[in-house]
PDB file of C-alpha atoms in Angstrom:
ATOM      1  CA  UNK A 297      80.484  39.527 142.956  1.00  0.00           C
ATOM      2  CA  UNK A 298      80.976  40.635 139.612  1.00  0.00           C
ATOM      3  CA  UNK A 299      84.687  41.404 138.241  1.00  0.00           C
ATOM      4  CA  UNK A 300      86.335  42.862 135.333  1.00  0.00           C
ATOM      5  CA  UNK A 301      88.241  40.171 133.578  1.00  0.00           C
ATOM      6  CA  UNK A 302      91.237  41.042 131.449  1.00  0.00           C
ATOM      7  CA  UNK A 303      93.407  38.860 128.699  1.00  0.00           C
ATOM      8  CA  UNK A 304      95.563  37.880 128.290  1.00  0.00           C
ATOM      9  CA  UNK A 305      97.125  37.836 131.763  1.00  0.00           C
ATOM     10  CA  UNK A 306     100.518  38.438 130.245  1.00  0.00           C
ATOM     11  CA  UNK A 307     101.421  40.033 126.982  1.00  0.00           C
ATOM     12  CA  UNK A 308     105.118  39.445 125.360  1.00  0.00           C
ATOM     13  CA  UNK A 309     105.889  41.134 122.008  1.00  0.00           C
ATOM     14  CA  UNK A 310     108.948  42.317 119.857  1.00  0.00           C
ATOM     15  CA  UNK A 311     109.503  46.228 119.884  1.00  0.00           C
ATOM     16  CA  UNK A 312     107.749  47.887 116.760  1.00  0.00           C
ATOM     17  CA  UNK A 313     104.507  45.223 117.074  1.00  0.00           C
ATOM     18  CA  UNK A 314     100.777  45.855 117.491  1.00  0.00           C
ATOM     19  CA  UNK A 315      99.322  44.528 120.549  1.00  0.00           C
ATOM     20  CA  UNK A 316      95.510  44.246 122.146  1.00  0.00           C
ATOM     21  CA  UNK A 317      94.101  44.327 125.327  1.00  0.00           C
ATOM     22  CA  UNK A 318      91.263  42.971 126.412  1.00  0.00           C
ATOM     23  CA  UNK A 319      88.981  44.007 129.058  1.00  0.00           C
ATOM     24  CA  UNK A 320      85.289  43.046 129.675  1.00  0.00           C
ATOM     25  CA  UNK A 321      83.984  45.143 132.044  1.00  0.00           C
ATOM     26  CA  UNK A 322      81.032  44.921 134.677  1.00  0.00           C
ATOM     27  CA  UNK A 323      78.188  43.860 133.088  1.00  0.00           C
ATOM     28  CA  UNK A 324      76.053  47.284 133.895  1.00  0.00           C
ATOM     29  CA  UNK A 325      78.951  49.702 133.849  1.00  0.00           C
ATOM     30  CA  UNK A 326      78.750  52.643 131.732  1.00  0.00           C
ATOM     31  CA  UNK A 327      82.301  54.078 132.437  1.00  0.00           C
ATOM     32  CA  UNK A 328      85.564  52.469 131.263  1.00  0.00           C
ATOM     33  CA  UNK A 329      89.219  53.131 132.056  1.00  0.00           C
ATOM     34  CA  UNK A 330      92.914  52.061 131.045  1.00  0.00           C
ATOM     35  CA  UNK A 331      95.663  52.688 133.992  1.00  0.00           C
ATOM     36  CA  UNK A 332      98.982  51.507 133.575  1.00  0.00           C
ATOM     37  CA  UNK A 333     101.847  50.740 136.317  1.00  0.00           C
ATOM     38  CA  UNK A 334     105.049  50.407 135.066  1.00  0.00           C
ATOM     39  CA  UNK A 335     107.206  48.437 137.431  1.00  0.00           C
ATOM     40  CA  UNK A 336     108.239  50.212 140.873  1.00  0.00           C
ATOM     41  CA  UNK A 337     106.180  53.122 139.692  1.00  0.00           C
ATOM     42  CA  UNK A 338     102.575  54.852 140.141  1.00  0.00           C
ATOM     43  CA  UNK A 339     100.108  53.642 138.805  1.00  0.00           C
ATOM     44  CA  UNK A 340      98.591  56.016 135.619  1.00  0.00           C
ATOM     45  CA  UNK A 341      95.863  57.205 134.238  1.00  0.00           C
ATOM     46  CA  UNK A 342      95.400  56.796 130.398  1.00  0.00           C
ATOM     47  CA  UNK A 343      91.914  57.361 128.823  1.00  0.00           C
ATOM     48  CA  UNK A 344      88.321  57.158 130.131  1.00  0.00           C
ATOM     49  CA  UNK A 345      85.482  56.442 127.865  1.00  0.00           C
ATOM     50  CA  UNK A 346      81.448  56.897 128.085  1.00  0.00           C
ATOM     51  CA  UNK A 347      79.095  56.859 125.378  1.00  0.00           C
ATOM     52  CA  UNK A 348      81.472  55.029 122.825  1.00  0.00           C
ATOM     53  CA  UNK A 349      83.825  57.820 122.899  1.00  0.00           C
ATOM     54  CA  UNK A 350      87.025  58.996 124.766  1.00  0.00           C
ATOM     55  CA  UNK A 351      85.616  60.877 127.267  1.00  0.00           C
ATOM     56  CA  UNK A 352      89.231  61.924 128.996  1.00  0.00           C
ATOM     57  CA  UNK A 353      92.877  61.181 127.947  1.00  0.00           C
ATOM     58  CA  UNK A 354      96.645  61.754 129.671  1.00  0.00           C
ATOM     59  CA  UNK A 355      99.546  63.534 127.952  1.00  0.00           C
ATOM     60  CA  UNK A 356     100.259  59.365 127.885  1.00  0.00           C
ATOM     61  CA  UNK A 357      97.961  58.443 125.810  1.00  0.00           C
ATOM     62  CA  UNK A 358      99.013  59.773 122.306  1.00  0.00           C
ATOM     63  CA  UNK A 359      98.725  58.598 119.042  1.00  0.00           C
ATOM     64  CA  UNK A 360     100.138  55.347 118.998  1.00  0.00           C
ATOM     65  CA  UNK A 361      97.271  54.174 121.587  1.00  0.00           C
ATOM     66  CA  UNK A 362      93.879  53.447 120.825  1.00  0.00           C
ATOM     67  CA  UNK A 363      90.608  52.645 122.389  1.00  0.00           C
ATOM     68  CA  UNK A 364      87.629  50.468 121.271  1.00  0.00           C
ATOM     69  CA  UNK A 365      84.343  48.908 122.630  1.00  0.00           C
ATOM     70  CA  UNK A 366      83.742  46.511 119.259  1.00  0.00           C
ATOM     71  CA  UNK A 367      80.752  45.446 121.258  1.00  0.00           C
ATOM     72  CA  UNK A 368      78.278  44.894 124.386  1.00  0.00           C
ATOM     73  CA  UNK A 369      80.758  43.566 126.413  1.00  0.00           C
ATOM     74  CA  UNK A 370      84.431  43.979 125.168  1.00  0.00           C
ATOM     75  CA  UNK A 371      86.686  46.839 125.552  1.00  0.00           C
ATOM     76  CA  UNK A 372      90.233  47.109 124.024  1.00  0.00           C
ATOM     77  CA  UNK A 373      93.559  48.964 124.168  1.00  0.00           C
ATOM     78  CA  UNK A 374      95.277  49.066 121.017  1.00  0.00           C
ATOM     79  CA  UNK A 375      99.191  50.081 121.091  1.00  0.00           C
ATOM     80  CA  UNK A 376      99.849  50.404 117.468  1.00  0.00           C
ATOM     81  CA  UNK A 377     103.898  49.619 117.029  1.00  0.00           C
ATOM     82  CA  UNK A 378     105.286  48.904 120.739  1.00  0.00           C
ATOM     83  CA  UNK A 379     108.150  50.686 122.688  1.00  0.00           C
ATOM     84  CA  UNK A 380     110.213  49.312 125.141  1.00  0.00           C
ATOM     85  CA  UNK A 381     109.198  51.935 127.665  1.00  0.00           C
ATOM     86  CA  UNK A 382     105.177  50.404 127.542  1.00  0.00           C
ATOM     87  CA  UNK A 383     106.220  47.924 129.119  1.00  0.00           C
ATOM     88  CA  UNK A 384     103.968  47.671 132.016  1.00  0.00           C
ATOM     89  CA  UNK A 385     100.708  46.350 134.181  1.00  0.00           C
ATOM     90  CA  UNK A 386      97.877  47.301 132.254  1.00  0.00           C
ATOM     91  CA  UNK A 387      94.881  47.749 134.110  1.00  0.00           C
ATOM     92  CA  UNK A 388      91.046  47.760 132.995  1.00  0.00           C
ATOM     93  CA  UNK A 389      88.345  49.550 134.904  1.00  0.00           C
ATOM     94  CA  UNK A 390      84.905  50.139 135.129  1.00  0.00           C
ATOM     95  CA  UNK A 391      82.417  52.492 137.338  1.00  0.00           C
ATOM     96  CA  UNK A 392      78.606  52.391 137.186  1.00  0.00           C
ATOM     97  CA  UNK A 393      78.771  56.124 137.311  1.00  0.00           C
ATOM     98  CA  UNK A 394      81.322  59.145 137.618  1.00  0.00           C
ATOM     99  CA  UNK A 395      80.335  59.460 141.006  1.00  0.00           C
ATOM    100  CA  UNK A 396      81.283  55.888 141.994  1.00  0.00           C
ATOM    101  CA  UNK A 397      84.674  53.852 142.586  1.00  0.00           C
ATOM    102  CA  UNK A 398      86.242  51.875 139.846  1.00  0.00           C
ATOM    103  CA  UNK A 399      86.566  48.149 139.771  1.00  0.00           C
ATOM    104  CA  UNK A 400      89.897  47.332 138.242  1.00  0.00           C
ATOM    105  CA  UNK A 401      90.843  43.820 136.854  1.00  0.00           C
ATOM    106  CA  UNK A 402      93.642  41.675 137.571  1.00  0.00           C
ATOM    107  CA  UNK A 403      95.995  43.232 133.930  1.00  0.00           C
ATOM    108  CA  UNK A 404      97.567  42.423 131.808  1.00  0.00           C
ATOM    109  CA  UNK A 405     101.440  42.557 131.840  1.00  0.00           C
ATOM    110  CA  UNK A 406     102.779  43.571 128.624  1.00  0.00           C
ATOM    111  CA  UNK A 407     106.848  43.094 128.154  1.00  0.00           C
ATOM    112  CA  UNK A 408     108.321  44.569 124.964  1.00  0.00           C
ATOM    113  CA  UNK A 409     111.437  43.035 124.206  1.00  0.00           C
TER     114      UNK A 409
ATOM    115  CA  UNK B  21     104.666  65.692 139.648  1.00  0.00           C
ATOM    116  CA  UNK B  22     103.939  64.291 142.735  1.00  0.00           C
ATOM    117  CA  UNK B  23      99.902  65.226 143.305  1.00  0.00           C
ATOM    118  CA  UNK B  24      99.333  62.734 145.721  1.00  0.00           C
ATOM    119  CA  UNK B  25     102.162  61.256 148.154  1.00  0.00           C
ATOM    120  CA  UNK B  26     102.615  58.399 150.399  1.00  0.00           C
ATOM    121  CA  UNK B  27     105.913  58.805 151.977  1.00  0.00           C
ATOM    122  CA  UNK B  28     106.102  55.369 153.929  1.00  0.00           C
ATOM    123  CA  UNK B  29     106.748  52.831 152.001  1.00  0.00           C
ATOM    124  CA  UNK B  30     106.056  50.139 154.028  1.00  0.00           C
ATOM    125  CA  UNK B  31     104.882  49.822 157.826  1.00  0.00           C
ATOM    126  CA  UNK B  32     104.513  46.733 160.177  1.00  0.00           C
ATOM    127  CA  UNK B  33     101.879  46.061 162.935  1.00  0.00           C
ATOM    128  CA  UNK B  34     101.026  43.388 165.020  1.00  0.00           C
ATOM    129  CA  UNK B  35      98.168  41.315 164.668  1.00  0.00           C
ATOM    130  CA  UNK B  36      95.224  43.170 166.579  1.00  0.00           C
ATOM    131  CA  UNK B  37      96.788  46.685 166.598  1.00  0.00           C
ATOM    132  CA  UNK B  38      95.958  49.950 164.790  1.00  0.00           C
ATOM    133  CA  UNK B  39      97.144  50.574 161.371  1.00  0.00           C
ATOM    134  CA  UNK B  40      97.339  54.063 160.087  1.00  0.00           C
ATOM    135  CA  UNK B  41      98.358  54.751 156.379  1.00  0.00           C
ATOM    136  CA  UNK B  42      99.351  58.458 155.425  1.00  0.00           C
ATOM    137  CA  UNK B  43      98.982  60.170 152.343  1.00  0.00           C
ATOM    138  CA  UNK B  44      99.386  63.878 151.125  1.00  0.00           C
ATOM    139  CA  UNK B  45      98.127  65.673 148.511  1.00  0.00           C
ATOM    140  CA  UNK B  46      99.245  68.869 146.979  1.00  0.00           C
ATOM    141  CA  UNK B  47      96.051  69.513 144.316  1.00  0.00           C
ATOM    142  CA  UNK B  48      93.228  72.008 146.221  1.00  0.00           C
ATOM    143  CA  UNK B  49      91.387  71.192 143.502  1.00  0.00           C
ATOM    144  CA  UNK B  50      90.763  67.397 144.244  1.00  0.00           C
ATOM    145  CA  UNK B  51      87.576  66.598 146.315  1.00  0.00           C
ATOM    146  CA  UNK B  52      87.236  62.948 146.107  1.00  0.00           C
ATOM    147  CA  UNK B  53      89.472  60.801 147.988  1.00  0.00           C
ATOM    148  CA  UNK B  54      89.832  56.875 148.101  1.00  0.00           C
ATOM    149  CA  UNK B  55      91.686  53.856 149.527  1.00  0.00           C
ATOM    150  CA  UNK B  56      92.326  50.657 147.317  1.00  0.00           C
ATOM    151  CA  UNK B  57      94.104  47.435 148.558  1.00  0.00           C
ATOM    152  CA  UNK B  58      96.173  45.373 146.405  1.00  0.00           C
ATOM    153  CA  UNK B  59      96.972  41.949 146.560  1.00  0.00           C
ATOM    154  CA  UNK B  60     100.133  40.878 144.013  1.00  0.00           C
ATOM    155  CA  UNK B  61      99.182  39.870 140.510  1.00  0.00           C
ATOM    156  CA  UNK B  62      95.601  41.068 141.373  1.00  0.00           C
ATOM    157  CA  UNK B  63      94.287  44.806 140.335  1.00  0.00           C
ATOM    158  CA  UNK B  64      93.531  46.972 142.986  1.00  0.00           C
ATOM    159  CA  UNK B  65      90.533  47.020 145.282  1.00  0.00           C
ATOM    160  CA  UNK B  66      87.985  49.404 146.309  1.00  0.00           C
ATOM    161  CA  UNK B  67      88.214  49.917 150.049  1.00  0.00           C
ATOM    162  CA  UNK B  68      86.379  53.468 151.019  1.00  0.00           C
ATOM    163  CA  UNK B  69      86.093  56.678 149.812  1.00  0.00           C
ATOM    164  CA  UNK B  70      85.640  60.027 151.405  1.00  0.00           C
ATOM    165  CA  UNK B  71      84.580  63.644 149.656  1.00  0.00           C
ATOM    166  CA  UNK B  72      85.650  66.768 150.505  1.00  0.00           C
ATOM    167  CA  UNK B  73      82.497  67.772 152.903  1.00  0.00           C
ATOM    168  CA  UNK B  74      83.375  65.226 155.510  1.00  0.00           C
ATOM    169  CA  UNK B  75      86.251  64.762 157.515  1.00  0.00           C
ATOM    170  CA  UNK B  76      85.705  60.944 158.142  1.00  0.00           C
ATOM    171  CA  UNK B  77      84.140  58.124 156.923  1.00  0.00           C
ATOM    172  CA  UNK B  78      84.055  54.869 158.617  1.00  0.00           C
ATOM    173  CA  UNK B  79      82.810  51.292 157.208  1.00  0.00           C
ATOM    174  CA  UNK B  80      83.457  48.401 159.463  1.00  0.00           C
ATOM    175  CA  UNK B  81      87.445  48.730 160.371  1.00  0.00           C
ATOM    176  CA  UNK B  82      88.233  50.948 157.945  1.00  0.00           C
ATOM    177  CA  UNK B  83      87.971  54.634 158.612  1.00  0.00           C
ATOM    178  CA  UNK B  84      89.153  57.519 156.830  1.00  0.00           C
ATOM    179  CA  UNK B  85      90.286  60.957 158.125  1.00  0.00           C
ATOM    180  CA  UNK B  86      90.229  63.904 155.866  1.00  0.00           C
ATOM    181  CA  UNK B  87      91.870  66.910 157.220  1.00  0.00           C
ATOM    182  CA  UNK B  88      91.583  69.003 153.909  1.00  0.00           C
ATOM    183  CA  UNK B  89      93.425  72.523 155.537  1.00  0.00           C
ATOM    184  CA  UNK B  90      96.745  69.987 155.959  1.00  0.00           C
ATOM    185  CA  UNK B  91      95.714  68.623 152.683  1.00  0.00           C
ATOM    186  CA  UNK B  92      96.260  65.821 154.240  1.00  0.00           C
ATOM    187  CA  UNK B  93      94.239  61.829 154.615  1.00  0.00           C
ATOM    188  CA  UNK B  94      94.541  58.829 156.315  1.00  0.00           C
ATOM    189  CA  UNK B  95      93.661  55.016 156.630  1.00  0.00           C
ATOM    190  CA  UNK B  96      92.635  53.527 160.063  1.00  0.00           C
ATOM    191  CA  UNK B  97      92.511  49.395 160.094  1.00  0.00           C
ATOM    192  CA  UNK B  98      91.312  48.563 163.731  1.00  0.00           C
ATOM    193  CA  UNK B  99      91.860  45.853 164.684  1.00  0.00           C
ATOM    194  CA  UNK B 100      94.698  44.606 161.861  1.00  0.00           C
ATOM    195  CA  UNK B 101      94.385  41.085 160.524  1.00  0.00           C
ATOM    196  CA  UNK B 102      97.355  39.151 158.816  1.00  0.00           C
ATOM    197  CA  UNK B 103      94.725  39.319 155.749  1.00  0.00           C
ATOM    198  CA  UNK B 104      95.221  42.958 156.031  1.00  0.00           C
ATOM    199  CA  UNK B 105      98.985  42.359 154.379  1.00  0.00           C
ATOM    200  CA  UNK B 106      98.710  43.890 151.004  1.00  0.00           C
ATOM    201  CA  UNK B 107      99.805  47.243 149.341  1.00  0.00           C
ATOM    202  CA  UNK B 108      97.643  50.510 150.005  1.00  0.00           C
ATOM    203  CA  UNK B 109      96.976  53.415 147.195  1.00  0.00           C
ATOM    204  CA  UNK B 110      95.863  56.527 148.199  1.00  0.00           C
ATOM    205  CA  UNK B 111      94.095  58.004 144.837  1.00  0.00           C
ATOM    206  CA  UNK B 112      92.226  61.769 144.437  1.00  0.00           C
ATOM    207  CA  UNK B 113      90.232  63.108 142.075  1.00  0.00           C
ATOM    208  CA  UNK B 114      88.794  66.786 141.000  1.00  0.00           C
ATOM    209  CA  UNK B 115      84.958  67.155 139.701  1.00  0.00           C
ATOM    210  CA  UNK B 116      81.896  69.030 139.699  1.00  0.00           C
ATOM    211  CA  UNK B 117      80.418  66.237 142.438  1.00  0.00           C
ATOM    212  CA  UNK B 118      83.220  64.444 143.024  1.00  0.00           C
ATOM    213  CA  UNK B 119      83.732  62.294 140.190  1.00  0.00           C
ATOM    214  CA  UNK B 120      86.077  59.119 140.263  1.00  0.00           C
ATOM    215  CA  UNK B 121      86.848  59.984 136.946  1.00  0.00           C
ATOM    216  CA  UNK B 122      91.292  60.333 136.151  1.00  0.00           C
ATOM    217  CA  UNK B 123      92.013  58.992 139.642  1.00  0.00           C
ATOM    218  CA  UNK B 124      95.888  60.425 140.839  1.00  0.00           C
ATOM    219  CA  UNK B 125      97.912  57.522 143.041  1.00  0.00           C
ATOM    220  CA  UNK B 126     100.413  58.032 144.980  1.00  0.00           C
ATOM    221  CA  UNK B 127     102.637  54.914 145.106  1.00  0.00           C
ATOM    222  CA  UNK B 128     101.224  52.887 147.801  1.00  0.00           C
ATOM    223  CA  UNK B 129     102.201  51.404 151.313  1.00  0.00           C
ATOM    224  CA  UNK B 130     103.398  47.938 151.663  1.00  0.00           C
ATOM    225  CA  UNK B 131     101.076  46.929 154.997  1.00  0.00           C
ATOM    226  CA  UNK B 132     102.176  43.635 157.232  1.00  0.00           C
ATOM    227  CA  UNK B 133     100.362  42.525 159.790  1.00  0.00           C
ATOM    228  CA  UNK B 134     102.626  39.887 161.871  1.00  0.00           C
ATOM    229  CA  UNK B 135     100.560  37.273 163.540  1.00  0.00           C
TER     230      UNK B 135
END
């Protein structure tokens, strides 16, 4: 069955840093999502994207975050200069269509320190 | 801002019995409802999925009840299976037809199932 793979599986990096996720999604899916779970928490909706362009974004997702599809296959979150409180699962998506569920990969977990 | 709630954090049931998994939602707007399963240091996984013009949707032995004037939605495992043992999400959305688009968690039950 076909999965969304993310890297790397675990993310550490110095407060103040850029950092990139990686996500390659389901080969035919059209739809792309970041969620986020930060330990013992929910877990959160950040952006959607469609059509090479943010389609939806949380009160989370401000300026410092960042969203890319560089190509046919990759998708990316960019976190310009770390906090401590991103620290968290990150979690890639993808749906075929609005109307159907997403596929999540396995995250990343990104520690600030 | 607690939009969707699962108030048990955890539940046990014996190998071959009925689980049922809660969850509450305080959004009248939402009209899309799912179930994923996680295992740990995997992502969540799609289970089953209801919309707001049913009250139930079954696939194999998972079923979900909708009972949208209590606002309120639940997970049926019959019978449970020690493979069953993972966390549940209950997650909603709001859309035109239902979309799966800016799914809302709530923050899961931790399911055993004792042999």
């Amino acid at each position: 069955e076909p999965e969304v793979t993310q890297t790397p599986s675990h993310q550490v990096t110095q407060m103040g840093q850029e950092v990139i996720l990686r996500c390659v999604p389901i080969s035919n899916h059209l739809y792309f999502y970041w969620y986020r779970q930060i330990l013992g928490q929910k877990v959160e909706f950040l952006v959607s994207f469609y059509n090479n362009e943010i389609s939806e974004k949380s009160e989370i997702f401000d300026d410092q975050f960042s969203v890319e599809r560089p190509d046919g296959s990759n998708f990316t979150l960019k976190i310009r200069s770390t906090k401590l409180e991103d620290s968290a699962m990150y979690f890639c998506a993808s749906s075929l269509s609005p109307n159907s569920p997403l596929h999540f990969g396995n995250g990343t977990r990104l520690t600030v320190t | 801002d607690q939009q969707v709630k699962q108030n048990s954090p955890s539940l046990s049931v014996q190998e071959g019995r009925i689980s049922i998994l809660n969850c509450d939602y305080t959004n009248s707007m939402f009209d899309y409802f799912l179930w994923y399963k996680k295992y740990p240091a995997e992502g969540p996984t799609f289970l089953i999925s209801i919309s707001s013009i049913k009250d139930k949707n079954e696939d194999g032995r998972f079923t979900v009840f909708l009972n949208k004037s209590a606002k309120h939605l639940s997970l049926h495992i019959v019978p449970s299976q020690p493979g069953d043992s993972a966390v549940y999400f209950c997650a909603a959305s709001e859309g035109d037809q239902g979309g799966s688009e800016k799914l809302v968690f709530g923050k899961g039950t931790k399911l055993t199932v004792n042999p």
